Tab-separated table of C-alpha atoms in Angstrom:
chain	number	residue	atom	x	y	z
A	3	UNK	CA	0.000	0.000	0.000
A	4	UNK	CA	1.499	3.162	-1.018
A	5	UNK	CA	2.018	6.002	2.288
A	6	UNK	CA	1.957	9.563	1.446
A	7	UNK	CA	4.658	11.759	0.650
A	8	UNK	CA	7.004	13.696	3.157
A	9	UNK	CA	7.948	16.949	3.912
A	10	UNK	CA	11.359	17.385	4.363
A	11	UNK	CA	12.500	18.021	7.621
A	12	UNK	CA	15.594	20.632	8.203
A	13	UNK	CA	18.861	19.623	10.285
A	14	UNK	CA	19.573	21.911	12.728
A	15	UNK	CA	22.958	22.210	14.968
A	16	UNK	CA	23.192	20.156	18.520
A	17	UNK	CA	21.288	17.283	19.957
A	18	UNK	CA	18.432	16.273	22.314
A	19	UNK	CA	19.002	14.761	25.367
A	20	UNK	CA	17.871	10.845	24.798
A	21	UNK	CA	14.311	10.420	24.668
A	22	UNK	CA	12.294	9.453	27.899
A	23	UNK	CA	8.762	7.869	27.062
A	24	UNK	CA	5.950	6.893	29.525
A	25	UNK	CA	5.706	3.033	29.637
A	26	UNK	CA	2.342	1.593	30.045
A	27	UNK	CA	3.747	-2.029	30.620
A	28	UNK	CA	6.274	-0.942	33.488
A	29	UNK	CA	4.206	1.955	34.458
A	30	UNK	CA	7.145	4.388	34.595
A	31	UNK	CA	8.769	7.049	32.988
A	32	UNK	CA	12.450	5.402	31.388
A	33	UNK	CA	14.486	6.662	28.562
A	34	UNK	CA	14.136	4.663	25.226
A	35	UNK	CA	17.199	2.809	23.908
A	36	UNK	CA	16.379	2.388	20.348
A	37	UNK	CA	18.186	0.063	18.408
A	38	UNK	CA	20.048	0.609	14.407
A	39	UNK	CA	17.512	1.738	12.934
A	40	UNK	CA	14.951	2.705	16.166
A	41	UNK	CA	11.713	0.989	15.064
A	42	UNK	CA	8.887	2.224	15.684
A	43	UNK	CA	4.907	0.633	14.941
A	44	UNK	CA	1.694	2.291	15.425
A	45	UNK	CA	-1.254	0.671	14.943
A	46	UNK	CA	-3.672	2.781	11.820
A	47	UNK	CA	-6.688	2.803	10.677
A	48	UNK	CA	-9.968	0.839	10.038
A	49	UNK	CA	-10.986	2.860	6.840
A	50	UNK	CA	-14.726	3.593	7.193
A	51	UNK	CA	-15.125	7.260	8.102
A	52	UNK	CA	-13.143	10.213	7.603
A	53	UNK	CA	-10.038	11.120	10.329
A	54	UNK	CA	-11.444	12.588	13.556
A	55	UNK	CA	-9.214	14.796	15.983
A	56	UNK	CA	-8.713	11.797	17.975
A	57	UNK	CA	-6.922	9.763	14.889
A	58	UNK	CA	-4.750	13.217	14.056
A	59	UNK	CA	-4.288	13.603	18.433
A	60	UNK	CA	-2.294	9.714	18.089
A	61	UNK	CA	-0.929	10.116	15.107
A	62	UNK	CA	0.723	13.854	15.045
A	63	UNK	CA	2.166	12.323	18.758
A	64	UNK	CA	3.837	9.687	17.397
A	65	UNK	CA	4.868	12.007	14.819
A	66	UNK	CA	7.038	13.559	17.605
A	67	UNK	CA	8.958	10.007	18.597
A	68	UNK	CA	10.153	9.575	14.866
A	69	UNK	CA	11.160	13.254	14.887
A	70	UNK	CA	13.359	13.229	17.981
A	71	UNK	CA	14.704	10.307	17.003
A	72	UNK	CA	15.499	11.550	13.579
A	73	UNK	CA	16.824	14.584	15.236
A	74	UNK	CA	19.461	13.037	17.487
A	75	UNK	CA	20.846	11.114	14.378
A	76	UNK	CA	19.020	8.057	14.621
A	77	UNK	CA	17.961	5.939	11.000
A	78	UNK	CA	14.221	5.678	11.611
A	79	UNK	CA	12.455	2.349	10.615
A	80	UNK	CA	8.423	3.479	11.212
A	81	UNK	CA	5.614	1.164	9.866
A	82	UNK	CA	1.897	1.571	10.231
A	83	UNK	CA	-0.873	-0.637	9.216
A	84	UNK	CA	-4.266	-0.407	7.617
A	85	UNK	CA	-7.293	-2.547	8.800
A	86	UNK	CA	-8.671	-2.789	5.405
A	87	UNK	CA	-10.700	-5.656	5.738
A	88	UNK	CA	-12.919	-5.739	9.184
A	89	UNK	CA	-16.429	-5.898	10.534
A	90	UNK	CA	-16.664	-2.422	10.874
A	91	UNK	CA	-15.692	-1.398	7.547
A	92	UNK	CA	-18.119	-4.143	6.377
A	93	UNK	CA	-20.669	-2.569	8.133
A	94	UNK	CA	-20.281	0.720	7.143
A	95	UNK	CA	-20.232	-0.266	3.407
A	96	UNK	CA	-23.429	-2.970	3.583
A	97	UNK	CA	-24.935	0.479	5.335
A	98	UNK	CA	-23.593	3.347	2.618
A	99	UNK	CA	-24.296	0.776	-0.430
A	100	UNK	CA	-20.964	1.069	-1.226
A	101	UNK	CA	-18.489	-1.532	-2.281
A	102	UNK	CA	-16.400	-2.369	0.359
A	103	UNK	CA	-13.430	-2.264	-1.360
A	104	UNK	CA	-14.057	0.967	-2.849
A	105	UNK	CA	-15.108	2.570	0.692
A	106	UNK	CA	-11.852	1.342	2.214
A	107	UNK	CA	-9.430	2.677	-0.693
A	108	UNK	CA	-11.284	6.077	-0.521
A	109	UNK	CA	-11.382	6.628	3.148
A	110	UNK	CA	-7.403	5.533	3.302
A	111	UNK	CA	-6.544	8.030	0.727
A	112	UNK	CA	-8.481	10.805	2.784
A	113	UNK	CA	-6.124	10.098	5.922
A	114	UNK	CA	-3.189	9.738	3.646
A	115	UNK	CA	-4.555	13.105	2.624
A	116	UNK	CA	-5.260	14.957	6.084
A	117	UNK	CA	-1.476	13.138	7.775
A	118	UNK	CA	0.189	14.749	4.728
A	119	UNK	CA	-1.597	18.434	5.374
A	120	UNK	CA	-0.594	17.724	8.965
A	121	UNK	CA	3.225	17.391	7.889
A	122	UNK	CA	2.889	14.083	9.917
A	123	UNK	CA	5.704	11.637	8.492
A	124	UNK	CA	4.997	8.799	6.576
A	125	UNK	CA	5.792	5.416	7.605
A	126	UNK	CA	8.370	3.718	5.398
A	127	UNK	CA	5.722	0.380	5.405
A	128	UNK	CA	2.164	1.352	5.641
A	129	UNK	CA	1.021	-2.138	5.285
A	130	UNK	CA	-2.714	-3.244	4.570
A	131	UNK	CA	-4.413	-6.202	6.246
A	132	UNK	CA	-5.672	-7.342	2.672
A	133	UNK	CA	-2.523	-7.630	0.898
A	134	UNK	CA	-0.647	-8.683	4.623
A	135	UNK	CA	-3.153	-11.806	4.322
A	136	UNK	CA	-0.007	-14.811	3.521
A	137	UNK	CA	1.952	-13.524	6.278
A	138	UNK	CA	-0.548	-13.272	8.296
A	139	UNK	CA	-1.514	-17.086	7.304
A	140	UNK	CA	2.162	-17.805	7.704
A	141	UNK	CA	1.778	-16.916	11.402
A	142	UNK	CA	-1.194	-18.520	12.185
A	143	UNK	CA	0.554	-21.317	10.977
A	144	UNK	CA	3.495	-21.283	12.922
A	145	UNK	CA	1.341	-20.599	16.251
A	146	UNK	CA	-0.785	-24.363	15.036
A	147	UNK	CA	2.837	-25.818	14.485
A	148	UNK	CA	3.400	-24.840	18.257
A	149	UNK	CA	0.111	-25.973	19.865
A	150	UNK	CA	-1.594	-22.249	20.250
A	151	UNK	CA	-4.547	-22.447	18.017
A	152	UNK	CA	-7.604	-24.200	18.731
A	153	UNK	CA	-10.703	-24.465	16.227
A	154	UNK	CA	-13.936	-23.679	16.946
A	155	UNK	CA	-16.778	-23.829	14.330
A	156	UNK	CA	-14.376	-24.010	11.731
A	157	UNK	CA	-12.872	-20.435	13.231
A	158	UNK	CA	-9.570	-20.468	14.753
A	159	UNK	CA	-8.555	-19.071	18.262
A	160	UNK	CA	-5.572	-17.683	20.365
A	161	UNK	CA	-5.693	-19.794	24.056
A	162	UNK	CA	-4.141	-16.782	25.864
A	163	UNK	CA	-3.447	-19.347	28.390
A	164	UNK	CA	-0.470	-20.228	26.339
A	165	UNK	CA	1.336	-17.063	27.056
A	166	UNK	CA	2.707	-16.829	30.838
A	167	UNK	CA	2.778	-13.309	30.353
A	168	UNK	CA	-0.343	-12.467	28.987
A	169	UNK	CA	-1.918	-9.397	31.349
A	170	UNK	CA	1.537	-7.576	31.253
A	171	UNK	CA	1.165	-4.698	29.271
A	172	UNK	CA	-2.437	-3.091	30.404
A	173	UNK	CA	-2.182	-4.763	33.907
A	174	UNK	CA	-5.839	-5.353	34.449
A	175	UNK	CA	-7.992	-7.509	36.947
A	176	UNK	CA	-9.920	-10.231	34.949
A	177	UNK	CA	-13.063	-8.256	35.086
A	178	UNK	CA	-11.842	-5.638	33.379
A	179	UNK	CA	-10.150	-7.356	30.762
A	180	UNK	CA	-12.987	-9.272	30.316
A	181	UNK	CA	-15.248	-6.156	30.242
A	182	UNK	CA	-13.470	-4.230	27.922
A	183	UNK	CA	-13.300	-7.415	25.654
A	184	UNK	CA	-16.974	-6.766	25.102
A	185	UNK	CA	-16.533	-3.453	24.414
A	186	UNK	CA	-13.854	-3.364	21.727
A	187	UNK	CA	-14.949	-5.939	19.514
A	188	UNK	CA	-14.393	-9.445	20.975
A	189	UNK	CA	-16.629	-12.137	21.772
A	190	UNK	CA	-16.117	-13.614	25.505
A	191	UNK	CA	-19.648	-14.912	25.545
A	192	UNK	CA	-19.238	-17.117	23.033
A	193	UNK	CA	-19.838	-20.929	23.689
A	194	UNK	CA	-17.134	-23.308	23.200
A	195	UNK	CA	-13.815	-20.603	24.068
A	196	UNK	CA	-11.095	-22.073	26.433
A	197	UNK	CA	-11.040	-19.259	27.581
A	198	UNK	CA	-13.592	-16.108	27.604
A	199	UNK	CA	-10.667	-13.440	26.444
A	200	UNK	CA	-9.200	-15.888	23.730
A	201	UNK	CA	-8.864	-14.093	20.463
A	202	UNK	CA	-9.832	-14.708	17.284
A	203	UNK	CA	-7.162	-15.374	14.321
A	204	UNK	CA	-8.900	-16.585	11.440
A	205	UNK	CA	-12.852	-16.429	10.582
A	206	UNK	CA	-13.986	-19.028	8.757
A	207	UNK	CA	-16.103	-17.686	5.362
A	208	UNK	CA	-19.282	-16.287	6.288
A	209	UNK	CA	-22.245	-15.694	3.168
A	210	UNK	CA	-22.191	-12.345	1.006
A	211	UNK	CA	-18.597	-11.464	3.096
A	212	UNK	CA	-15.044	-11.069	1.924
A	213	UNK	CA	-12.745	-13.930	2.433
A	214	UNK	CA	-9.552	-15.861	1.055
A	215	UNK	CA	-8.630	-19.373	-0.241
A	216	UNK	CA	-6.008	-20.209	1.911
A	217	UNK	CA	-4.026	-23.489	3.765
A	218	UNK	CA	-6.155	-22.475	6.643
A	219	UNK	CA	-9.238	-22.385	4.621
A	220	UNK	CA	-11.549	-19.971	3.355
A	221	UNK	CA	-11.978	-16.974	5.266
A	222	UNK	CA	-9.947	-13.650	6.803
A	223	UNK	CA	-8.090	-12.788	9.254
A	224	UNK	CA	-8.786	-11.712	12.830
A	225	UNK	CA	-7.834	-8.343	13.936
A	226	UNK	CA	-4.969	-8.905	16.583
A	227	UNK	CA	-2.960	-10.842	14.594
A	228	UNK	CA	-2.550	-8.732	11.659
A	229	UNK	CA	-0.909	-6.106	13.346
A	230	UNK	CA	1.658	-9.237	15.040
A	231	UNK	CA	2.589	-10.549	11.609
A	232	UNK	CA	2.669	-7.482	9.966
A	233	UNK	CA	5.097	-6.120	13.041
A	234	UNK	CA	7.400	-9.133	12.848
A	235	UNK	CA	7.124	-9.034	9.178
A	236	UNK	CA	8.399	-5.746	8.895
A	237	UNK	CA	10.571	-4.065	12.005
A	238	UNK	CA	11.538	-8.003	13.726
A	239	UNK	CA	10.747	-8.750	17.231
A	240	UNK	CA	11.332	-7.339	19.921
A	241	UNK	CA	10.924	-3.845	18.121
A	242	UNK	CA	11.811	-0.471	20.395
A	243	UNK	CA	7.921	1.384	20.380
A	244	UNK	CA	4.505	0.024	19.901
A	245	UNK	CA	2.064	2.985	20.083
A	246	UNK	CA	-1.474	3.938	19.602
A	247	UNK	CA	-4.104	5.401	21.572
A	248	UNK	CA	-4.913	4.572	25.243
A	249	UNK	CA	-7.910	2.050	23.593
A	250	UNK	CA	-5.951	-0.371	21.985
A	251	UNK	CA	-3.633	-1.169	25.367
A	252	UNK	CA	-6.767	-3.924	26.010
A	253	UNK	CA	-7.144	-5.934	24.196
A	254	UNK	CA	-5.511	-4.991	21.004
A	255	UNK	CA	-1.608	-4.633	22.170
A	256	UNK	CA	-1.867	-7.174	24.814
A	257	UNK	CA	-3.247	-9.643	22.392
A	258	UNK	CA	-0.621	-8.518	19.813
A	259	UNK	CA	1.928	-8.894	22.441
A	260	UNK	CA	0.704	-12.650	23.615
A	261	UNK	CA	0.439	-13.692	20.308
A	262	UNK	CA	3.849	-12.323	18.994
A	263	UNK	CA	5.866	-13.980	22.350
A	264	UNK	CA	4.337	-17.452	21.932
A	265	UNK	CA	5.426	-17.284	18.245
A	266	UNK	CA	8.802	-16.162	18.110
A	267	UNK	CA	9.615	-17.622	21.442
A	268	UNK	CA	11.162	-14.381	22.609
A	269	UNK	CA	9.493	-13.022	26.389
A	270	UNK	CA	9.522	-9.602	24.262
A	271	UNK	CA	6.776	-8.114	22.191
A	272	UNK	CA	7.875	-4.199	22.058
A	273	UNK	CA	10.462	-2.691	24.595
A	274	UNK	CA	8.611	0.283	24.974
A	275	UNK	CA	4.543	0.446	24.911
A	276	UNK	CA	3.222	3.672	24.871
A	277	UNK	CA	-0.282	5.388	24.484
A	278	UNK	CA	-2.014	8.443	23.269
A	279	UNK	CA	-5.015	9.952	25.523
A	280	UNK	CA	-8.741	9.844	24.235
A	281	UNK	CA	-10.117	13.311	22.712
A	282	UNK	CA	-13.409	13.918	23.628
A	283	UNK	CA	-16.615	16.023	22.298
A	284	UNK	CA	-19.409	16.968	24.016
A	285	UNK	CA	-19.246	15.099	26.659
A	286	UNK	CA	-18.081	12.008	25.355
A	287	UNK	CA	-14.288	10.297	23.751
A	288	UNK	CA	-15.012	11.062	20.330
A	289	UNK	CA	-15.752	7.796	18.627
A	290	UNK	CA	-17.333	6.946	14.864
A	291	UNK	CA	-19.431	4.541	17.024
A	292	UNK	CA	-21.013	7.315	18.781
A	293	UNK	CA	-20.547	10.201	15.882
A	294	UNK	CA	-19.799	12.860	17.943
A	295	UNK	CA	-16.509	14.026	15.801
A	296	UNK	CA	-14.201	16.886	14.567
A	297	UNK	CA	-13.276	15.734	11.163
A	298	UNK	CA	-9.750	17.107	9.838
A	299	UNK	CA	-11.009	17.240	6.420
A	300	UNK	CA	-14.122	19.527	7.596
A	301	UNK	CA	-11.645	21.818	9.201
A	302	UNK	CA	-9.421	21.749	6.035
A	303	UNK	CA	-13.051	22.331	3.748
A	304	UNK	CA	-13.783	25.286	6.184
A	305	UNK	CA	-10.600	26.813	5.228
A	306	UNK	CA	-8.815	26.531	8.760
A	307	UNK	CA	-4.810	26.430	8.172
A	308	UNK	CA	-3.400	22.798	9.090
A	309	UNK	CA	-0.840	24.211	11.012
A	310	UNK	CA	-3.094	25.296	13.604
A	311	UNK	CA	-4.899	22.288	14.256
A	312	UNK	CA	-1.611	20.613	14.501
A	313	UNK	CA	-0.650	23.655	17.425
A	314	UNK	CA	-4.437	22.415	18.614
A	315	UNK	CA	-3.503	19.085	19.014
A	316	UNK	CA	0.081	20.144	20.755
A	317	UNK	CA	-1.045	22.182	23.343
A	318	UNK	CA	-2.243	19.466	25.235
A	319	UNK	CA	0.273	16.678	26.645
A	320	UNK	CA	-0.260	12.871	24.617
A	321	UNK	CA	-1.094	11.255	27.274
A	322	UNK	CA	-3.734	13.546	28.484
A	323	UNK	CA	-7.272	12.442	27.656
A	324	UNK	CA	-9.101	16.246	27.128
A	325	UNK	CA	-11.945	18.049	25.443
A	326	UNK	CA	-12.008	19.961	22.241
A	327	UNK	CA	-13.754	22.899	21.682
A	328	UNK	CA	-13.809	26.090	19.672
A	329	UNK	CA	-11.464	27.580	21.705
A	330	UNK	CA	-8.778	25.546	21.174
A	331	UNK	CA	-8.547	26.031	17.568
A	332	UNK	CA	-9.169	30.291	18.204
A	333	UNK	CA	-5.788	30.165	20.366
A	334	UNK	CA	-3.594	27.778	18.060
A	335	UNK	CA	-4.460	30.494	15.276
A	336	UNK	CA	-3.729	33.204	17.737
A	337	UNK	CA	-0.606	31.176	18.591
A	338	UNK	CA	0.000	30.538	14.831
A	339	UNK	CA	0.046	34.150	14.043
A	340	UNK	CA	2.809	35.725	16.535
A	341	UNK	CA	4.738	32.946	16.041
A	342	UNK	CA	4.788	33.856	12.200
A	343	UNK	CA	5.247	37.106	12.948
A	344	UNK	CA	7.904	36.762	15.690
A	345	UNK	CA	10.129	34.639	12.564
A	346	UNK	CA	9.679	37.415	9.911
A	347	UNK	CA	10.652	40.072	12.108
A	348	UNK	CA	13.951	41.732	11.118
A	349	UNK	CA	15.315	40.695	14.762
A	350	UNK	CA	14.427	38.489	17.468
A	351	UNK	CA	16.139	37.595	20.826
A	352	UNK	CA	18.774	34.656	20.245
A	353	UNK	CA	17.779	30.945	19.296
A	354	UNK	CA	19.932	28.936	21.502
A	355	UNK	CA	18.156	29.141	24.329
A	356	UNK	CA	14.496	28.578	22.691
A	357	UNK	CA	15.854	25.356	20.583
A	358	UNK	CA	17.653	24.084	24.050
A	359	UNK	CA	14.323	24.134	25.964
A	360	UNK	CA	12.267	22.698	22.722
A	361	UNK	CA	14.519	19.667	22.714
A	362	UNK	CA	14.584	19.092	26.288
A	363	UNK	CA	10.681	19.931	26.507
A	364	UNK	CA	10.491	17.229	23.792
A	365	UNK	CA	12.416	14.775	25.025
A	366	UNK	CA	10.559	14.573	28.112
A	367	UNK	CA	8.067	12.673	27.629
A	368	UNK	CA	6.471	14.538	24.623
A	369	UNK	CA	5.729	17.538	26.461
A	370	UNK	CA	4.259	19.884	24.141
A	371	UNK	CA	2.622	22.229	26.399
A	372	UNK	CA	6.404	23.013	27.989
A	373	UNK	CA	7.697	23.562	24.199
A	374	UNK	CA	4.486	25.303	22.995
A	375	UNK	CA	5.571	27.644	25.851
A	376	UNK	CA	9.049	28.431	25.656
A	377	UNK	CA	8.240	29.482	21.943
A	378	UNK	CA	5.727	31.866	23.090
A	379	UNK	CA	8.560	33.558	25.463
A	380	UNK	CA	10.994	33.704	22.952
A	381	UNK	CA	8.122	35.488	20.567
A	382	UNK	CA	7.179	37.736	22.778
A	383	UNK	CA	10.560	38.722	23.396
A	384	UNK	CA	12.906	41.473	21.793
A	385	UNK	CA	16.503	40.902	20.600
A	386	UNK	CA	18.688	41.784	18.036
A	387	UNK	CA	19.506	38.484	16.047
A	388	UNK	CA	18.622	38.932	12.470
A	389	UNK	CA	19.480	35.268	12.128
A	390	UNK	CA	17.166	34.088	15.091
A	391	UNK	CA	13.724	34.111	13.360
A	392	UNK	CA	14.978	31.390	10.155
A	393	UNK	CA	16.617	29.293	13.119
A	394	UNK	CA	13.721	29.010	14.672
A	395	UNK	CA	11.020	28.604	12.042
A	396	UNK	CA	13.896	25.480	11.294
A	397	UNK	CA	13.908	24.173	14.821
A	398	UNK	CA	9.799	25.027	14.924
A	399	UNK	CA	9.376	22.325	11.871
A	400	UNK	CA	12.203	20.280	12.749
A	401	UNK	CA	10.982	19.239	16.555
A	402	UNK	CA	7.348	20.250	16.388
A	403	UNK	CA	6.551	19.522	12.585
A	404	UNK	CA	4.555	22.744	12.093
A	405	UNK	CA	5.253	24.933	9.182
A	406	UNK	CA	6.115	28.758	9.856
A	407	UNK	CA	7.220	30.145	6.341
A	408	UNK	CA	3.756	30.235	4.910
């Protein structure tokens, strides 16, 4: 599957200090030791509906990992999946009278769209589930070959029983786990499961639904495992950051997780799990399911400059969950505008400083709001460095991906 295309990101002078990430696994605050290239996966999209504020929230964080990374000289290896092929999408299409297929293809190219207006990078794989479907086989495969898979109705399930460490990365009770399980699309009351949180890895062909002719039989693939294979496929195991947003800790990553130990053997998964808050409207997270969302491409349509709903999205910490409102896009324009007018100013106070306390603000843990701040001082600030305003429009893109010049 093709990404979208990059803007190019300046070099500027120095380093950051090493990059300290929130671990929801260890439940601590420790530095991230990437490895040659630092690999990074976040999980995508399931293309049915346009990209809300939550999607661009996740993404435009992440967006920050591969650009310190990049920034202290690392060789960035950053894949990203599509769920091209799922119930929801199926759903939605059966619902719109639209071919599946053609639903899913023009939905992904809107978010390739609205990450490219974002200046969010691409990942070098952006992988769909469709095309991902003989790896994904291949793993299933291997997990039968070591006793993991059991069949049920002709589908075939993940005993998370077979993984010791199953539970470790979300560290929930049972009843949550099993809750949640309900919630986010799996099927613990089924009759005949080993176990009520099993997953599902491969659904036998159902009438008037997509499926494949495969060694496994007819059918597709279940939703955990896709991301595994197409992780392991692409980056290896262990790999240095698995991301997404706080919703897919249970049961997507820690099903990814059990199913990607038990099959490579290795007590890794990821070294570093670590998740995005929930953005909510009116009351509520802002879900598809529930339709209460801020579309990116309505913003774009209403003529509202991408750069400030990326300084939206940045005033708030990652890991934050929060509310949009009106406001918040009237003070990233606000914000938008002295900064541009702070960089074409025939002076400004001295760089150094400002690009120090980005980096370290950065480095920290993602922490935008400190960044977003130490920017403002230097704006609001008088000096007489005619080079300081280009050196900072460079760091400005550079660390926090938004665009000054225009």
């Amino acid at each position: 599957m093709q990404s979208w295309s990059e803007h190019p990101v300046p070099e500027i002078p120095g380093a950051p200090p090493p990059l300290r990430l929130w671990d929801t696994a260890t439940r601590e605050l420790r530095p991230v030791a990437p490895g040659a290239p630092a690999t990074l996966y976040v999980c995508g999209i399931t293309p049915y509906d346009a990209t809300h504020l939550g999607h661009a929230a996740t993404y435009v964080a992440f967006d920050l990992v591969n650009r310190v990374w990049r920034d202290a000289g690392h060789e960035v290896q950053y894949v990203q999946n599509v769920t091209d092929v799922d119930d929801p999408l199926l759903e939605r299409a059966v619902a719109s009278g639209q071919d599946w297929r053609a639903l899913a293809d023009a939905e992904t190219e809107a978010f390739r769209s609205d990450m490219r207006a974002l200046r969010v990078l691409p990942p070098d794989d952006y992988i769909g589930a469709v095309e991902s479907i003989p790896a994904i086989v291949e793993t299933i495969t291997e997990l039968q070959e070591r006793g993991a898979v059991y069949e049920l109705d002709g589908d075939l399930y993940f005993p998370v029983g077979a993984d010791p460490a199953f539970g470790s990365v979300a560290g929930l009770d049972r009843p949550a786990m099993t809750e949640l399980a309900t919630e986010r699309g799996g099927d613990p009351e089924r009759p005949g499961k080993r176990d009520p949180l099993d997953p599902l890895l491969w659904q036998a062909a159902r009438p008037e639904e997509p499926s494949w002719h495969t060694d496994l039989g007819d059918g597709r693939p279940g939703w955990h495992v896709e991301c595994t294979s197409i992780a392991e496929e692409y980056l290896g195991l262990p790999f240095d950051v698995q991301g997404g947003g706080s919703d897919l800790a249970f049961p997507h990553h820690e099903m990814c997780a059990a199913i990607g130990r038990v099959n490579s053997g290795d007590p890794l998964f990821a070294r570093h799990y670590v998740h995005a808050g929930m953005v909510g409207y009116d009351g509520h997270k802002m879900s598809k399911s529930r339709g209460n969302l801020v579309l990116v491409r309505a913003l774009r349509d209403a003529g509202v400059d991408p750069m400030a709903i990326r300084l939206a999205l940045l005033a708030h910490h990652y890991r934050s969950d929060w509310e949009w409102t009106d406001a918040d896009l009237t003070r990233a324009g606000e914000r938008l505008d002295r900064w541009r007018r702070a960089v074409a100013a025939p002076t400004a106070p001295s760089a150094d400083r400002v690009v120090t306390a980005l980096r370290e603000a950065i480095s920290d843990d993602l922490n935008t709001p400190r960044a977003l701040a130490a920017v403002d001082d230097w704006a609001s600030g008088r000096g007489s460095d005619p080079e300081a305003g280009t050196q900072v429009a460079l760091a400005v893109d550079a660390l926090l991906g938004v665009d000054l010049t225009t």
